[in-house]
Short mmCIF file of C-alpha atoms in Angstrom, two decimals:
data_model
loop_
_atom_site.label_atom_id
_atom_site.label_comp_id
_atom_site.label_asym_id
_atom_site.label_seq_id
_atom_site.Cartn_x
_atom_site.Cartn_y
_atom_site.Cartn_z
CA MET A 1 0.00 0.00 0.00
CA PRO A 2 1.51 3.41 -0.94
CA LEU A 3 2.21 5.76 1.92
CA MET A 4 -0.30 8.57 2.41
CA THR A 5 0.71 12.15 2.95
CA ARG A 6 -0.13 13.85 6.22
CA ARG A 7 -2.67 16.01 4.38
CA GLU A 8 -4.40 12.93 2.93
CA VAL A 9 -4.57 11.32 6.35
CA MET A 10 -6.03 14.51 7.82
CA THR A 11 -8.59 14.77 4.99
CA LEU A 12 -9.69 11.17 5.26
CA GLY A 13 -9.75 11.42 9.01
CA GLY A 14 -12.07 14.39 8.74
CA ALA A 15 -14.41 12.48 6.46
CA ALA A 16 -14.38 9.53 8.83
CA ALA A 17 -15.18 11.78 11.76
CA VAL A 18 -18.19 13.23 9.92
CA VAL A 19 -19.44 9.76 9.05
CA ALA A 20 -18.88 8.39 12.54
CA ALA A 21 -20.73 11.35 14.03
CA ARG A 22 -23.76 10.41 11.89
CA GLY A 23 -23.82 6.95 13.47
CA PHE A 24 -22.41 4.84 10.63
CA ASN A 25 -20.28 1.74 11.17
CA LEU A 26 -17.03 2.29 9.29
CA GLN A 27 -15.91 -1.34 9.36
CA ALA A 28 -16.82 -1.86 5.68
CA ALA A 29 -15.56 1.50 4.46
CA GLY A 30 -12.23 0.10 3.30
CA SER A 31 -13.70 -2.71 1.20
CA VAL A 32 -13.06 -3.01 -2.52
CA ARG A 33 -15.58 -0.97 -4.52
CA ALA A 34 -17.50 -2.16 -7.54
CA LEU A 35 -16.72 0.86 -9.72
CA GLY A 36 -18.80 1.29 -12.85
CA ILE A 37 -20.13 3.86 -15.27
CA GLN A 38 -23.62 4.76 -16.46
CA LEU A 39 -23.32 4.56 -20.25
CA TYR A 40 -25.37 7.75 -20.68
CA THR A 41 -22.05 9.53 -20.01
CA VAL A 42 -20.60 8.23 -23.28
CA ALA A 43 -23.88 8.05 -25.20
CA ALA A 44 -22.55 9.70 -28.38
CA ASP A 45 -19.62 7.26 -28.67
CA PHE A 46 -21.84 4.35 -27.69
CA GLU A 47 -24.35 5.04 -30.47
CA LYS A 48 -21.52 5.08 -33.04
CA ASP A 49 -19.48 2.10 -31.85
CA VAL A 50 -20.75 -0.10 -29.04
CA PRO A 51 -17.91 -2.68 -29.01
CA GLY A 52 -15.20 -0.03 -29.32
CA THR A 53 -16.66 2.13 -26.57
CA LEU A 54 -16.99 -0.81 -24.20
CA ARG A 55 -13.39 -1.86 -24.89
CA ALA A 56 -12.22 1.70 -24.20
CA LEU A 57 -14.06 1.78 -20.87
CA SER A 58 -12.55 -1.57 -19.91
CA LYS A 59 -9.09 -0.23 -20.76
CA ILE A 60 -9.69 2.74 -18.43
CA GLY A 61 -10.32 0.28 -15.63
CA TYR A 62 -14.09 -0.02 -15.39
CA ARG A 63 -15.42 -3.53 -14.81
CA PHE A 64 -19.11 -2.66 -14.53
CA VAL A 65 -21.46 -0.64 -16.70
CA GLU A 66 -25.07 0.39 -16.31
CA SER A 67 -27.02 0.43 -19.54
CA ALA A 68 -29.22 3.24 -20.82
CA GLY A 69 -30.51 1.41 -23.86
CA PHE A 70 -28.54 -0.88 -26.16
CA ALA A 71 -28.00 1.53 -29.06
CA LYS A 72 -29.07 -0.36 -32.17
CA LEU A 73 -28.20 -3.78 -30.76
CA SER A 74 -30.44 -6.46 -29.38
CA ALA A 75 -29.98 -7.43 -25.76
CA ARG A 76 -28.17 -10.61 -26.90
CA GLU A 77 -25.79 -8.64 -29.13
CA PHE A 78 -25.14 -6.18 -26.32
CA ARG A 79 -24.32 -9.07 -23.97
CA GLU A 80 -21.85 -10.43 -26.50
CA ALA A 81 -20.13 -7.02 -26.73
CA LEU A 82 -19.96 -6.86 -22.92
CA ASP A 83 -18.41 -10.32 -22.71
CA GLU A 84 -15.86 -9.45 -25.38
CA ALA A 85 -14.83 -6.33 -23.45
CA GLY A 86 -14.67 -8.14 -20.11
CA LEU A 87 -17.48 -6.05 -18.60
CA SER A 88 -20.56 -6.87 -16.55
CA CYS A 89 -23.89 -5.02 -16.54
CA PRO A 90 -25.53 -5.52 -13.13
CA SER A 91 -28.17 -2.83 -13.73
CA CYS A 92 -30.24 -1.80 -16.75
CA HIS A 93 -32.04 1.53 -16.96
CA LEU A 94 -35.33 0.65 -18.62
CA ALA A 95 -38.27 2.70 -19.91
CA PHE A 96 -40.99 1.47 -17.57
CA SER A 97 -44.63 2.48 -17.90
CA SER A 98 -47.94 0.88 -17.00
CA ALA A 99 -47.43 -1.55 -19.92
CA ASP A 100 -46.41 -5.18 -19.37
CA PRO A 101 -42.79 -5.03 -18.12
CA ARG A 102 -41.94 -8.64 -18.91
CA PRO A 103 -40.18 -7.90 -22.24
CA LEU A 104 -37.99 -5.38 -20.42
CA PHE A 105 -37.20 -7.96 -17.75
CA GLU A 106 -36.19 -10.46 -20.43
CA ASP A 107 -33.73 -7.93 -21.88
CA ALA A 108 -32.29 -7.25 -18.42
CA LYS A 109 -31.80 -10.95 -17.75
CA THR A 110 -30.24 -11.49 -21.17
CA VAL A 111 -27.50 -8.95 -20.49
CA GLY A 112 -26.91 -10.46 -17.05
CA ALA A 113 -28.45 -7.73 -14.90
CA ARG A 114 -29.67 -8.22 -11.34
CA TYR A 115 -31.36 -4.84 -11.15
CA ALA A 116 -34.14 -3.52 -13.41
CA THR A 117 -33.92 0.21 -12.85
CA ALA A 118 -36.33 3.02 -13.71
CA SER A 119 -34.33 6.10 -14.68
CA VAL A 120 -37.61 8.00 -14.34
CA LEU A 121 -41.12 6.79 -13.54
CA MET A 122 -44.25 8.72 -14.46
CA PRO A 123 -47.86 8.43 -13.26
CA PRO A 124 -49.78 5.99 -15.52
CA ALA A 125 -51.86 8.76 -17.12
CA THR A 126 -48.75 10.62 -18.40
CA ALA A 127 -46.41 7.72 -19.10
CA ALA A 128 -47.19 7.76 -22.83
CA ALA A 129 -46.80 11.52 -23.23
CA SER A 130 -44.43 13.10 -25.73
CA SER A 131 -40.95 14.16 -24.61
CA ALA A 132 -42.09 17.76 -24.23
CA GLY A 133 -45.19 16.61 -22.36
CA MET A 134 -43.09 14.49 -20.01
CA LEU A 135 -40.78 17.39 -19.19
CA GLU A 136 -43.76 19.61 -18.39
CA ALA A 137 -45.32 16.85 -16.31
CA LEU A 138 -42.11 16.29 -14.33
CA ALA A 139 -42.01 19.96 -13.42
CA ASN A 140 -45.59 19.85 -12.14
CA LEU A 141 -45.91 16.53 -10.31
CA THR A 142 -48.21 16.66 -7.28
CA LEU A 143 -48.26 14.60 -4.10
CA ASP A 144 -51.11 12.61 -5.60
CA ASP A 145 -48.96 11.94 -8.67
CA PHE A 146 -46.19 10.61 -6.46
CA LYS A 147 -48.68 8.31 -4.72
CA LYS A 148 -49.62 6.93 -8.14
CA ILE A 149 -45.94 6.53 -9.01
CA ALA A 150 -45.37 4.66 -5.73
CA ALA A 151 -48.28 2.31 -6.50
CA LEU A 152 -46.90 1.68 -9.99
CA ALA A 153 -43.42 1.05 -8.56
CA ASN A 154 -44.86 -1.56 -6.19
CA GLU A 155 -46.62 -3.29 -9.09
CA ILE A 156 -43.47 -3.35 -11.21
CA GLY A 157 -41.44 -4.46 -8.21
CA ALA A 158 -43.72 -7.44 -7.59
CA LYS A 159 -43.48 -8.51 -11.24
CA ALA A 160 -39.70 -8.05 -11.18
CA ARG A 161 -39.48 -10.37 -8.18
CA GLU A 162 -41.49 -13.00 -10.08
CA ALA A 163 -38.96 -12.66 -12.91
CA GLY A 164 -36.02 -13.11 -10.53
CA LEU A 165 -34.98 -9.45 -10.60
CA GLN A 166 -34.95 -6.51 -8.19
CA PHE A 167 -36.76 -3.34 -9.25
CA VAL A 168 -34.93 -0.09 -8.48
CA TYR A 169 -36.02 3.57 -8.56
CA HIS A 170 -33.43 6.19 -9.57
CA ASN A 171 -33.97 9.75 -8.35
CA HIS A 172 -33.31 13.12 -9.90
CA ASN A 173 -33.80 16.46 -8.16
CA PHE A 174 -37.52 17.05 -8.72
CA GLU A 175 -38.50 14.44 -6.11
CA PHE A 176 -37.19 16.79 -3.40
CA ARG A 177 -39.39 19.77 -4.34
CA ASP A 178 -41.51 21.00 -1.43
CA LEU A 179 -45.14 20.23 -2.23
CA GLY A 180 -46.76 21.81 0.78
CA GLY A 181 -44.77 20.47 3.68
CA LYS A 182 -43.96 17.13 2.08
CA THR A 183 -41.83 16.02 -0.87
CA GLY A 184 -42.32 13.42 -3.55
CA TRP A 185 -39.28 11.61 -2.17
CA GLN A 186 -40.98 11.23 1.21
CA VAL A 187 -44.11 9.85 -0.43
CA LEU A 188 -42.13 7.37 -2.53
CA LEU A 189 -40.11 6.05 0.40
CA ALA A 190 -43.16 5.81 2.66
CA GLU A 191 -45.54 4.20 0.17
CA THR A 192 -43.31 1.68 -1.58
CA ASP A 193 -42.53 -1.77 -0.25
CA ALA A 194 -38.89 -1.79 0.85
CA SER A 195 -38.40 -5.34 -0.43
CA LEU A 196 -39.93 -4.62 -3.85
CA VAL A 197 -38.51 -1.16 -4.54
CA LYS A 198 -34.85 -0.42 -3.86
CA ILE A 199 -33.22 2.96 -4.51
CA GLU A 200 -30.34 3.93 -6.73
CA LEU A 201 -29.37 7.20 -5.08
CA ASP A 202 -28.14 9.83 -7.50
CA ALA A 203 -25.99 11.70 -5.00
CA GLY A 204 -25.35 14.53 -7.46
CA TRP A 205 -28.99 15.33 -8.13
CA ALA A 206 -29.89 14.92 -4.46
CA THR A 207 -27.14 17.32 -3.39
CA ALA A 208 -28.15 19.81 -6.09
CA ALA A 209 -31.66 19.72 -4.60
CA GLY A 210 -30.27 20.75 -1.21
CA GLN A 211 -30.22 17.30 0.36
CA ASP A 212 -27.59 15.89 2.73
CA VAL A 213 -26.65 12.50 1.31
CA LEU A 214 -25.36 11.25 4.66
CA GLU A 215 -28.69 12.11 6.25
CA LEU A 216 -30.55 10.26 3.49
CA PHE A 217 -28.33 7.25 4.14
CA ARG A 218 -29.09 7.45 7.85
CA GLN A 219 -32.84 7.84 7.40
CA HIS A 220 -33.24 5.02 4.89
CA ALA A 221 -30.36 2.61 5.48
CA GLY A 222 -31.10 -0.66 3.71
CA ARG A 223 -33.22 0.89 0.95
CA PHE A 224 -30.21 1.66 -1.23
CA CYS A 225 -28.31 -0.70 -3.50
CA MET A 226 -26.50 1.55 -6.00
CA LEU A 227 -25.01 5.04 -6.12
CA HIS A 228 -24.71 7.48 -9.00
CA VAL A 229 -21.49 9.40 -8.44
CA LYS A 230 -22.05 12.74 -10.15
CA ASP A 231 -20.62 16.23 -9.68
CA PHE A 232 -22.08 19.65 -10.38
CA VAL A 233 -21.03 23.26 -10.37
CA LEU A 234 -23.77 24.25 -7.96
CA THR A 235 -25.67 27.52 -8.16
CA GLY A 236 -25.65 28.22 -4.42
CA LYS A 237 -29.33 27.48 -3.93
CA PRO A 238 -31.30 24.22 -4.18
CA SER A 239 -32.32 23.35 -7.73
CA HIS A 240 -35.30 21.18 -8.59
CA ALA A 241 -35.19 21.91 -12.32
CA LEU A 242 -33.97 19.30 -14.79
CA PHE A 243 -33.77 21.92 -17.53
CA GLY A 244 -33.53 25.68 -17.86
CA PRO A 245 -31.40 28.38 -16.21
CA ASP A 246 -31.79 26.94 -12.69
CA ARG A 247 -30.35 23.58 -13.68
CA PRO A 248 -26.83 23.07 -12.26
CA THR A 249 -23.93 22.46 -14.64
CA GLY A 250 -22.45 18.98 -14.73
CA THR A 251 -18.70 18.52 -14.50
CA GLU A 252 -16.06 15.86 -13.93
CA LEU A 253 -15.81 14.30 -10.47
CA GLY A 254 -13.71 16.37 -8.12
CA ARG A 255 -14.15 19.52 -10.21
CA GLY A 256 -17.48 20.65 -8.78
CA GLN A 257 -18.62 21.17 -5.21
CA ILE A 258 -19.55 17.62 -4.17
CA ASP A 259 -16.94 15.92 -1.96
CA TYR A 260 -17.50 12.17 -2.07
CA ARG A 261 -15.05 11.13 0.64
CA ALA A 262 -17.61 11.04 3.45
CA ILE A 263 -20.27 9.69 1.09
CA PHE A 264 -18.04 6.77 0.03
CA ALA A 265 -17.13 6.10 3.66
CA ALA A 266 -20.81 5.82 4.64
CA ALA A 267 -22.09 4.07 1.52
CA PRO A 268 -21.47 0.40 2.43
CA ALA A 269 -23.36 0.67 5.73
CA ALA A 270 -26.29 2.20 3.82
CA GLY A 271 -26.41 -0.83 1.51
CA ILE A 272 -24.55 0.44 -1.58
CA GLU A 273 -23.14 -2.35 -3.75
CA TYR A 274 -22.29 -0.60 -7.02
CA TYR A 275 -20.89 2.88 -7.71
CA PHE A 276 -21.63 4.25 -11.19
CA SER A 277 -19.98 7.45 -12.33
CA GLU A 278 -22.29 9.58 -14.45
CA GLN A 279 -21.69 13.00 -15.95
CA GLU A 280 -24.43 15.29 -17.19
CA PRO A 281 -23.83 16.83 -20.64
CA PRO A 282 -22.52 18.94 -22.15
CA ILE A 283 -19.00 17.69 -21.57
CA VAL A 284 -16.59 20.49 -22.51
CA ASN A 285 -12.85 20.68 -23.22
CA MET A 286 -12.53 16.89 -23.48
CA THR A 287 -14.19 13.88 -25.03
CA PRO A 288 -16.72 11.80 -23.08
CA LEU A 289 -14.19 8.97 -22.82
CA GLU A 290 -11.57 11.37 -21.45
CA ALA A 291 -14.13 12.52 -18.87
CA ALA A 292 -14.90 8.89 -18.07
CA LYS A 293 -11.21 8.37 -17.27
CA VAL A 294 -11.09 11.45 -15.01
CA ASN A 295 -14.17 10.18 -13.20
CA PHE A 296 -12.79 6.67 -12.77
CA GLU A 297 -9.51 7.95 -11.36
CA TYR A 298 -11.39 10.14 -8.88
CA MET A 299 -13.49 7.23 -7.64
CA ARG A 300 -10.47 4.95 -7.44
CA SER A 301 -8.61 7.56 -5.38
CA LEU A 302 -11.28 7.27 -2.69
#
């Protein structure tokens, strides 16, 4: 093990002190991490050359990816490209709606996933809306909408269990909007079955919305299974907008305002198994694959 500088020891010690003060057991904090990448980060390269992009990610050091569609490949072809690159795909982001999810589950199982993950989940009445309609709906979700989303999540979760998979909900920032003394996040966590609906916590979006990730871990330990490791140049005030001038600007890990040392230290005790770097576009001054390397090195340094 390389020697650490005094400054590094002091920094890590500070993170550990914060985590310990929140009541987390640090015994697992030094365990080997399952470091992956959400393929949305390299979507442009992926659409052009799936096998080449996967090989490049493997060369960087990633061993796990999370899918966001299979480009123009079938699930079987995507699995073959993964195998050739030496990569595993434990989680698939899938476009769930109120329609029969079984074809989506079959794709997830074909690529070898354990987790069938909803990148976003809409109330049944708006699930078939156009892209513009969905964006408008996301900005205007009510508490009643979130109750409907929770009910739908439970239904999908039960069907996922029957298929031998675990259903997972992935958050953005809009779930944390105050809707009259309560948030959509609170409704979702209270009204979904903890065994049927796990959470992939997007720590970047949650932090941008003004949330304390360590407090979320403490409040809901055991609900989480995966972490999106994302950085933003924050605006100084909570943002609940996915688009527009109030949306924070994505950047490479370690180059925004989100310090993941304490988050990584607390993550195992909260239930986190996989850590997926994800960067929001536009990526500037470098290619997506170059950003993917910066992000991997940051995570590995922790």
